[in-house]
Amino acid sequence: MERQADMNGQRMVSNRILIIIVALFHFVGLIGFAIPALVPLFLQLVPFHLLLMLAVLLYSHESFSGKFLLFALLIFIAGFTAEWIGVHTGLLFGSYAYGKTLGTKVFDIPLMIGVNWLLLIYAAGTVLQHSGIKQPVVRIALGAVVLVLLDYLIEPVAILFDYWQWQSAGIPLKNYICWFLVSALMLAVFELFLFKKQGFVGLALLIAQFVFFIVLRWV
């Protein structure tokens, strides 16, 4: 019993440190993107920031196992595939193309976009675990709505900093509809894996993302 208490205490301390890392690096990113002279440097750091956030979430996950790795691989592939369909056919999201900011591309799709989908789905999924909502369908729908709201904040910032560009004059409604559907499908995968209830690092990441893009959008 005492050993279990020590382990729980260590885990709490570890999660607090990880939450501080999430908050600190998003705050530093805000400063970098807000100062014009620093923007070129911070644009180059975007892929490394995503990889750092991935490392934080992986480290925070309890019961790290082959099951979790399978989930991560499925979400990465699903996210990458959805974006490939979007870019090359326009059937999902609309007509758009990726810029240079997200780094190395395969088939015109940045590898980091698969990482980004994994971060968002895991974060939203763990947040809904703590919501107290019993019905999985409601959790999935609510999580998808949250991610659509986040995408609404991301879009103008992403266009400004060349994450991606739309061929149309504005952001099509189809983009948000597809974001909801794709997010819901991936959150359903999260639900199917029945992970042990996770800590609050995912919540910290989701809040940091909202604050980051709200500030960049309206400041």
PDB file of C-alpha atoms in Angstrom:
ATOM      1  CA  MET A   1       0.000   0.000   0.000  1.00  0.00           C
ATOM      2  CA  GLU A   2       2.811   2.401   0.917  1.00  0.00           C
ATOM      3  CA  ARG A   3       4.648   1.587  -2.294  1.00  0.00           C
ATOM      4  CA  GLN A   4       1.499   2.284  -4.320  1.00  0.00           C
ATOM      5  CA  ALA A   5       1.085   5.615  -2.540  1.00  0.00           C
ATOM      6  CA  ASP A   6       4.705   6.506  -3.369  1.00  0.00           C
ATOM      7  CA  MET A   7       4.143   5.605  -7.026  1.00  0.00           C
ATOM      8  CA  ASN A   8       0.980   7.712  -7.177  1.00  0.00           C
ATOM      9  CA  GLY A   9       2.839  10.615  -5.582  1.00  0.00           C
ATOM     10  CA  GLN A  10       5.668  10.333  -8.096  1.00  0.00           C
ATOM     11  CA  ARG A  11       3.171  10.204 -10.947  1.00  0.00           C
ATOM     12  CA  MET A  12       1.449  13.359  -9.705  1.00  0.00           C
ATOM     13  CA  VAL A  13       4.758  15.203  -9.499  1.00  0.00           C
ATOM     14  CA  SER A  14       5.713  13.961 -12.968  1.00  0.00           C
ATOM     15  CA  ASN A  15       2.394  15.106 -14.442  1.00  0.00           C
ATOM     16  CA  ARG A  16       2.770  18.539 -12.857  1.00  0.00           C
ATOM     17  CA  ILE A  17       6.193  18.897 -14.458  1.00  0.00           C
ATOM     18  CA  LEU A  18       4.777  17.836 -17.836  1.00  0.00           C
ATOM     19  CA  ILE A  19       1.921  20.340 -17.519  1.00  0.00           C
ATOM     20  CA  ILE A  20       4.460  23.085 -16.772  1.00  0.00           C
ATOM     21  CA  ILE A  21       6.409  22.072 -19.894  1.00  0.00           C
ATOM     22  CA  VAL A  22       3.238  22.290 -22.018  1.00  0.00           C
ATOM     23  CA  ALA A  23       2.336  25.719 -20.634  1.00  0.00           C
ATOM     24  CA  LEU A  24       5.893  27.076 -20.827  1.00  0.00           C
ATOM     25  CA  PHE A  25       6.554  26.080 -24.435  1.00  0.00           C
ATOM     26  CA  HIS A  26       3.213  27.440 -25.635  1.00  0.00           C
ATOM     27  CA  PHE A  27       3.929  30.707 -23.810  1.00  0.00           C
ATOM     28  CA  VAL A  28       7.382  30.931 -25.398  1.00  0.00           C
ATOM     29  CA  GLY A  29       5.780  30.180 -28.765  1.00  0.00           C
ATOM     30  CA  LEU A  30       3.334  33.032 -28.283  1.00  0.00           C
ATOM     31  CA  ILE A  31       6.189  35.435 -27.635  1.00  0.00           C
ATOM     32  CA  GLY A  32       8.062  34.193 -30.691  1.00  0.00           C
ATOM     33  CA  PHE A  33       5.060  34.531 -33.009  1.00  0.00           C
ATOM     34  CA  ALA A  34       4.163  37.962 -31.583  1.00  0.00           C
ATOM     35  CA  ILE A  35       7.597  39.478 -32.313  1.00  0.00           C
ATOM     36  CA  PRO A  36       8.036  39.888 -36.096  1.00  0.00           C
ATOM     37  CA  ALA A  37      11.816  39.549 -35.985  1.00  0.00           C
ATOM     38  CA  LEU A  38      11.499  36.142 -34.296  1.00  0.00           C
ATOM     39  CA  VAL A  39       8.734  34.723 -36.514  1.00  0.00           C
ATOM     40  CA  PRO A  40      11.039  33.104 -39.156  1.00  0.00           C
ATOM     41  CA  LEU A  41      12.940  31.244 -36.426  1.00  0.00           C
ATOM     42  CA  PHE A  42       9.810  30.091 -34.614  1.00  0.00           C
ATOM     43  CA  LEU A  43       8.212  28.900 -37.850  1.00  0.00           C
ATOM     44  CA  GLN A  44      11.189  26.569 -38.286  1.00  0.00           C
ATOM     45  CA  LEU A  45      10.630  25.270 -34.741  1.00  0.00           C
ATOM     46  CA  VAL A  46       6.961  24.287 -35.271  1.00  0.00           C
ATOM     47  CA  PRO A  47       7.676  20.616 -36.180  1.00  0.00           C
ATOM     48  CA  PHE A  48       9.990  20.272 -33.163  1.00  0.00           C
ATOM     49  CA  HIS A  49       7.334  21.786 -30.910  1.00  0.00           C
ATOM     50  CA  LEU A  50       4.818  19.180 -32.099  1.00  0.00           C
ATOM     51  CA  LEU A  51       7.323  16.392 -31.489  1.00  0.00           C
ATOM     52  CA  LEU A  52       7.999  17.714 -27.985  1.00  0.00           C
ATOM     53  CA  MET A  53       4.257  17.751 -27.208  1.00  0.00           C
ATOM     54  CA  LEU A  54       4.021  14.196 -28.536  1.00  0.00           C
ATOM     55  CA  ALA A  55       6.865  13.125 -26.239  1.00  0.00           C
ATOM     56  CA  VAL A  56       5.109  14.786 -23.288  1.00  0.00           C
ATOM     57  CA  LEU A  57       1.837  12.965 -23.956  1.00  0.00           C
ATOM     58  CA  LEU A  58       3.558   9.633 -24.541  1.00  0.00           C
ATOM     59  CA  TYR A  59       5.466  10.009 -21.278  1.00  0.00           C
ATOM     60  CA  SER A  60       2.291  10.939 -19.402  1.00  0.00           C
ATOM     61  CA  HIS A  61       0.332   7.915 -20.636  1.00  0.00           C
ATOM     62  CA  GLU A  62      -0.216   5.290 -17.969  1.00  0.00           C
ATOM     63  CA  SER A  63       0.131   1.597 -18.809  1.00  0.00           C
ATOM     64  CA  PHE A  64       2.233   2.244 -21.912  1.00  0.00           C
ATOM     65  CA  SER A  65       1.844  -0.884 -24.043  1.00  0.00           C
ATOM     66  CA  GLY A  66       1.555  -2.368 -27.497  1.00  0.00           C
ATOM     67  CA  LYS A  67      -2.153  -1.564 -27.345  1.00  0.00           C
ATOM     68  CA  PHE A  68      -1.399   2.128 -26.976  1.00  0.00           C
ATOM     69  CA  LEU A  69       1.197   2.034 -29.754  1.00  0.00           C
ATOM     70  CA  LEU A  70      -1.398   0.433 -32.043  1.00  0.00           C
ATOM     71  CA  PHE A  71      -3.865   3.203 -31.204  1.00  0.00           C
ATOM     72  CA  ALA A  72      -1.234   5.884 -31.876  1.00  0.00           C
ATOM     73  CA  LEU A  73      -0.306   4.291 -35.201  1.00  0.00           C
ATOM     74  CA  LEU A  74      -3.951   4.007 -36.276  1.00  0.00           C
ATOM     75  CA  ILE A  75      -4.675   7.661 -35.501  1.00  0.00           C
ATOM     76  CA  PHE A  76      -1.475   8.833 -37.196  1.00  0.00           C
ATOM     77  CA  ILE A  77      -2.321   6.864 -40.344  1.00  0.00           C
ATOM     78  CA  ALA A  78      -5.984   7.906 -40.284  1.00  0.00           C
ATOM     79  CA  GLY A  79      -5.081  11.579 -39.902  1.00  0.00           C
ATOM     80  CA  PHE A  80      -2.448  11.435 -42.630  1.00  0.00           C
ATOM     81  CA  THR A  81      -4.833   9.569 -44.959  1.00  0.00           C
ATOM     82  CA  ALA A  82      -7.676  12.027 -44.367  1.00  0.00           C
ATOM     83  CA  GLU A  83      -5.353  14.899 -45.255  1.00  0.00           C
ATOM     84  CA  TRP A  84      -4.090  13.076 -48.352  1.00  0.00           C
ATOM     85  CA  ILE A  85      -7.675  12.633 -49.531  1.00  0.00           C
ATOM     86  CA  GLY A  86      -8.359  16.295 -48.810  1.00  0.00           C
ATOM     87  CA  VAL A  87      -5.309  17.660 -50.624  1.00  0.00           C
ATOM     88  CA  HIS A  88      -5.411  15.340 -53.625  1.00  0.00           C
ATOM     89  CA  THR A  89      -9.158  14.994 -54.227  1.00  0.00           C
ATOM     90  CA  GLY A  90     -10.916  17.767 -52.308  1.00  0.00           C
ATOM     91  CA  LEU A  91     -13.479  15.230 -51.089  1.00  0.00           C
ATOM     92  CA  LEU A  92     -12.573  16.009 -47.482  1.00  0.00           C
ATOM     93  CA  PHE A  93     -12.210  19.529 -46.084  1.00  0.00           C
ATOM     94  CA  GLY A  94     -12.056  21.282 -49.483  1.00  0.00           C
ATOM     95  CA  SER A  95      -9.369  22.503 -51.877  1.00  0.00           C
ATOM     96  CA  TYR A  96      -6.175  23.364 -50.017  1.00  0.00           C
ATOM     97  CA  ALA A  97      -2.444  22.746 -50.007  1.00  0.00           C
ATOM     98  CA  TYR A  98       0.190  22.622 -47.284  1.00  0.00           C
ATOM     99  CA  GLY A  99       2.963  25.182 -46.997  1.00  0.00           C
ATOM    100  CA  LYS A 100       6.457  24.775 -45.560  1.00  0.00           C
ATOM    101  CA  THR A 101       5.801  25.438 -41.867  1.00  0.00           C
ATOM    102  CA  LEU A 102       4.887  21.885 -40.816  1.00  0.00           C
ATOM    103  CA  GLY A 103       8.095  20.479 -42.253  1.00  0.00           C
ATOM    104  CA  THR A 104       8.901  17.339 -44.227  1.00  0.00           C
ATOM    105  CA  LYS A 105       6.178  16.137 -46.592  1.00  0.00           C
ATOM    106  CA  VAL A 106       5.349  12.753 -48.061  1.00  0.00           C
ATOM    107  CA  PHE A 107       2.969  12.852 -51.049  1.00  0.00           C
ATOM    108  CA  ASP A 108       2.541  16.608 -50.370  1.00  0.00           C
ATOM    109  CA  ILE A 109       1.313  15.948 -46.799  1.00  0.00           C
ATOM    110  CA  PRO A 110       3.497  16.949 -43.815  1.00  0.00           C
ATOM    111  CA  LEU A 111       4.301  14.020 -41.559  1.00  0.00           C
ATOM    112  CA  MET A 112       3.633  16.332 -38.616  1.00  0.00           C
ATOM    113  CA  ILE A 113      -0.048  16.540 -39.556  1.00  0.00           C
ATOM    114  CA  GLY A 114      -0.437  12.912 -38.477  1.00  0.00           C
ATOM    115  CA  VAL A 115       1.288  13.799 -35.213  1.00  0.00           C
ATOM    116  CA  ASN A 116      -1.029  16.780 -34.776  1.00  0.00           C
ATOM    117  CA  TRP A 117      -4.138  14.645 -35.232  1.00  0.00           C
ATOM    118  CA  LEU A 118      -2.793  12.185 -32.650  1.00  0.00           C
ATOM    119  CA  LEU A 119      -2.155  15.004 -30.161  1.00  0.00           C
ATOM    120  CA  LEU A 120      -5.631  16.479 -30.598  1.00  0.00           C
ATOM    121  CA  ILE A 121      -7.522  13.183 -30.471  1.00  0.00           C
ATOM    122  CA  TYR A 122      -5.639  11.947 -27.428  1.00  0.00           C
ATOM    123  CA  ALA A 123      -6.049  15.280 -25.644  1.00  0.00           C
ATOM    124  CA  ALA A 124      -9.769  15.535 -26.405  1.00  0.00           C
ATOM    125  CA  GLY A 125     -10.317  11.872 -25.567  1.00  0.00           C
ATOM    126  CA  THR A 126      -8.665  12.112 -22.157  1.00  0.00           C
ATOM    127  CA  VAL A 127     -10.514  15.355 -21.368  1.00  0.00           C
ATOM    128  CA  LEU A 128     -13.856  13.667 -22.062  1.00  0.00           C
ATOM    129  CA  GLN A 129     -12.789  10.793 -19.805  1.00  0.00           C
ATOM    130  CA  HIS A 130     -12.913  13.281 -16.934  1.00  0.00           C
ATOM    131  CA  SER A 131     -16.187  14.907 -18.009  1.00  0.00           C
ATOM    132  CA  GLY A 132     -18.473  12.582 -16.064  1.00  0.00           C
ATOM    133  CA  ILE A 133     -20.511  11.906 -19.216  1.00  0.00           C
ATOM    134  CA  LYS A 134     -21.501   8.243 -19.236  1.00  0.00           C
ATOM    135  CA  GLN A 135     -22.651   7.811 -22.844  1.00  0.00           C
ATOM    136  CA  PRO A 136     -19.746   7.208 -25.289  1.00  0.00           C
ATOM    137  CA  VAL A 137     -21.730   8.657 -28.198  1.00  0.00           C
ATOM    138  CA  VAL A 138     -22.222  11.927 -26.320  1.00  0.00           C
ATOM    139  CA  ARG A 139     -18.526  12.047 -25.396  1.00  0.00           C
ATOM    140  CA  ILE A 140     -17.554  11.466 -29.024  1.00  0.00           C
ATOM    141  CA  ALA A 141     -19.919  14.154 -30.336  1.00  0.00           C
ATOM    142  CA  LEU A 142     -18.880  16.695 -27.712  1.00  0.00           C
ATOM    143  CA  GLY A 143     -15.190  16.001 -28.311  1.00  0.00           C
ATOM    144  CA  ALA A 144     -15.672  16.493 -32.057  1.00  0.00           C
ATOM    145  CA  VAL A 145     -17.422  19.823 -31.427  1.00  0.00           C
ATOM    146  CA  VAL A 146     -14.519  20.955 -29.226  1.00  0.00           C
ATOM    147  CA  LEU A 147     -12.029  20.106 -31.980  1.00  0.00           C
ATOM    148  CA  VAL A 148     -14.097  21.925 -34.611  1.00  0.00           C
ATOM    149  CA  LEU A 149     -14.066  25.023 -32.382  1.00  0.00           C
ATOM    150  CA  LEU A 150     -10.300  24.689 -32.091  1.00  0.00           C
ATOM    151  CA  ASP A 151      -9.959  24.392 -35.867  1.00  0.00           C
ATOM    152  CA  TYR A 152     -12.060  27.551 -36.232  1.00  0.00           C
ATOM    153  CA  LEU A 153      -9.423  29.350 -34.154  1.00  0.00           C
ATOM    154  CA  ILE A 154      -6.509  27.694 -35.937  1.00  0.00           C
ATOM    155  CA  GLU A 155      -7.529  28.423 -39.537  1.00  0.00           C
ATOM    156  CA  PRO A 156      -6.675  32.141 -39.889  1.00  0.00           C
ATOM    157  CA  VAL A 157      -3.449  31.706 -37.915  1.00  0.00           C
ATOM    158  CA  ALA A 158      -2.446  28.699 -40.017  1.00  0.00           C
ATOM    159  CA  ILE A 159      -3.058  30.646 -43.232  1.00  0.00           C
ATOM    160  CA  LEU A 160      -1.091  33.645 -41.963  1.00  0.00           C
ATOM    161  CA  PHE A 161       1.937  31.530 -41.035  1.00  0.00           C
ATOM    162  CA  ASP A 162       1.794  29.214 -44.086  1.00  0.00           C
ATOM    163  CA  TYR A 163       0.758  26.015 -42.372  1.00  0.00           C
ATOM    164  CA  TRP A 164      -1.626  25.587 -45.304  1.00  0.00           C
ATOM    165  CA  GLN A 165      -3.467  27.711 -47.884  1.00  0.00           C
ATOM    166  CA  TRP A 166      -7.005  27.491 -49.257  1.00  0.00           C
ATOM    167  CA  GLN A 167      -7.659  27.806 -52.978  1.00  0.00           C
ATOM    168  CA  SER A 168     -11.023  29.436 -52.276  1.00  0.00           C
ATOM    169  CA  ALA A 169     -11.418  33.022 -51.072  1.00  0.00           C
ATOM    170  CA  GLY A 170     -12.572  31.885 -47.640  1.00  0.00           C
ATOM    171  CA  ILE A 171     -12.611  28.778 -45.467  1.00  0.00           C
ATOM    172  CA  PRO A 172     -15.371  26.492 -46.759  1.00  0.00           C
ATOM    173  CA  LEU A 173     -18.117  25.215 -44.469  1.00  0.00           C
ATOM    174  CA  LYS A 174     -17.213  21.753 -45.771  1.00  0.00           C
ATOM    175  CA  ASN A 175     -13.944  21.997 -43.840  1.00  0.00           C
ATOM    176  CA  TYR A 176     -15.713  22.239 -40.486  1.00  0.00           C
ATOM    177  CA  ILE A 177     -18.228  19.521 -41.334  1.00  0.00           C
ATOM    178  CA  CYS A 178     -15.414  17.162 -42.297  1.00  0.00           C
ATOM    179  CA  TRP A 179     -13.424  18.128 -39.200  1.00  0.00           C
ATOM    180  CA  PHE A 180     -16.393  17.087 -37.086  1.00  0.00           C
ATOM    181  CA  LEU A 181     -16.840  13.770 -38.918  1.00  0.00           C
ATOM    182  CA  VAL A 182     -13.146  12.839 -39.004  1.00  0.00           C
ATOM    183  CA  SER A 183     -12.677  13.866 -35.360  1.00  0.00           C
ATOM    184  CA  ALA A 184     -15.723  11.852 -34.307  1.00  0.00           C
ATOM    185  CA  LEU A 185     -14.440   8.765 -36.119  1.00  0.00           C
ATOM    186  CA  MET A 186     -11.030   8.992 -34.445  1.00  0.00           C
ATOM    187  CA  LEU A 187     -12.552   9.689 -31.024  1.00  0.00           C
ATOM    188  CA  ALA A 188     -14.656   6.558 -31.507  1.00  0.00           C
ATOM    189  CA  VAL A 189     -11.380   4.657 -31.977  1.00  0.00           C
ATOM    190  CA  PHE A 190     -10.135   6.194 -28.724  1.00  0.00           C
ATOM    191  CA  GLU A 191     -13.291   4.956 -26.975  1.00  0.00           C
ATOM    192  CA  LEU A 192     -12.905   1.451 -28.406  1.00  0.00           C
ATOM    193  CA  PHE A 193      -9.437   1.074 -26.909  1.00  0.00           C
ATOM    194  CA  LEU A 194     -10.800   1.543 -23.371  1.00  0.00           C
ATOM    195  CA  PHE A 195      -7.665   3.138 -21.959  1.00  0.00           C
ATOM    196  CA  LYS A 196      -7.312   3.464 -18.218  1.00  0.00           C
ATOM    197  CA  LYS A 197      -8.375   6.948 -17.132  1.00  0.00           C
ATOM    198  CA  GLN A 198      -5.465   9.263 -17.861  1.00  0.00           C
ATOM    199  CA  GLY A 199      -4.118  12.306 -16.037  1.00  0.00           C
ATOM    200  CA  PHE A 200      -4.635  15.970 -16.845  1.00  0.00           C
ATOM    201  CA  VAL A 201      -1.733  16.503 -19.266  1.00  0.00           C
ATOM    202  CA  GLY A 202      -4.128  16.115 -22.202  1.00  0.00           C
ATOM    203  CA  LEU A 203      -6.394  18.767 -20.695  1.00  0.00           C
ATOM    204  CA  ALA A 204      -3.413  21.084 -20.255  1.00  0.00           C
ATOM    205  CA  LEU A 205      -2.450  20.640 -23.902  1.00  0.00           C
ATOM    206  CA  LEU A 206      -5.971  21.325 -25.128  1.00  0.00           C
ATOM    207  CA  ILE A 207      -6.274  24.476 -22.996  1.00  0.00           C
ATOM    208  CA  ALA A 208      -2.825  25.629 -24.141  1.00  0.00           C
ATOM    209  CA  GLN A 209      -3.863  25.173 -27.775  1.00  0.00           C
ATOM    210  CA  PHE A 210      -7.037  27.198 -27.294  1.00  0.00           C
ATOM    211  CA  VAL A 211      -5.198  30.014 -25.511  1.00  0.00           C
ATOM    212  CA  PHE A 212      -2.366  30.005 -28.058  1.00  0.00           C
ATOM    213  CA  PHE A 213      -4.627  30.383 -31.085  1.00  0.00           C
ATOM    214  CA  ILE A 214      -7.092  32.756 -29.411  1.00  0.00           C
ATOM    215  CA  VAL A 215      -4.235  35.125 -28.587  1.00  0.00           C
ATOM    216  CA  LEU A 216      -2.659  34.869 -32.039  1.00  0.00           C
ATOM    217  CA  ARG A 217      -6.011  35.347 -33.749  1.00  0.00           C
ATOM    218  CA  TRP A 218      -7.181  38.428 -31.904  1.00  0.00           C
ATOM    219  CA  VAL A 219      -4.095  40.156 -30.564  1.00  0.00           C
TER     220      VAL A 219
END
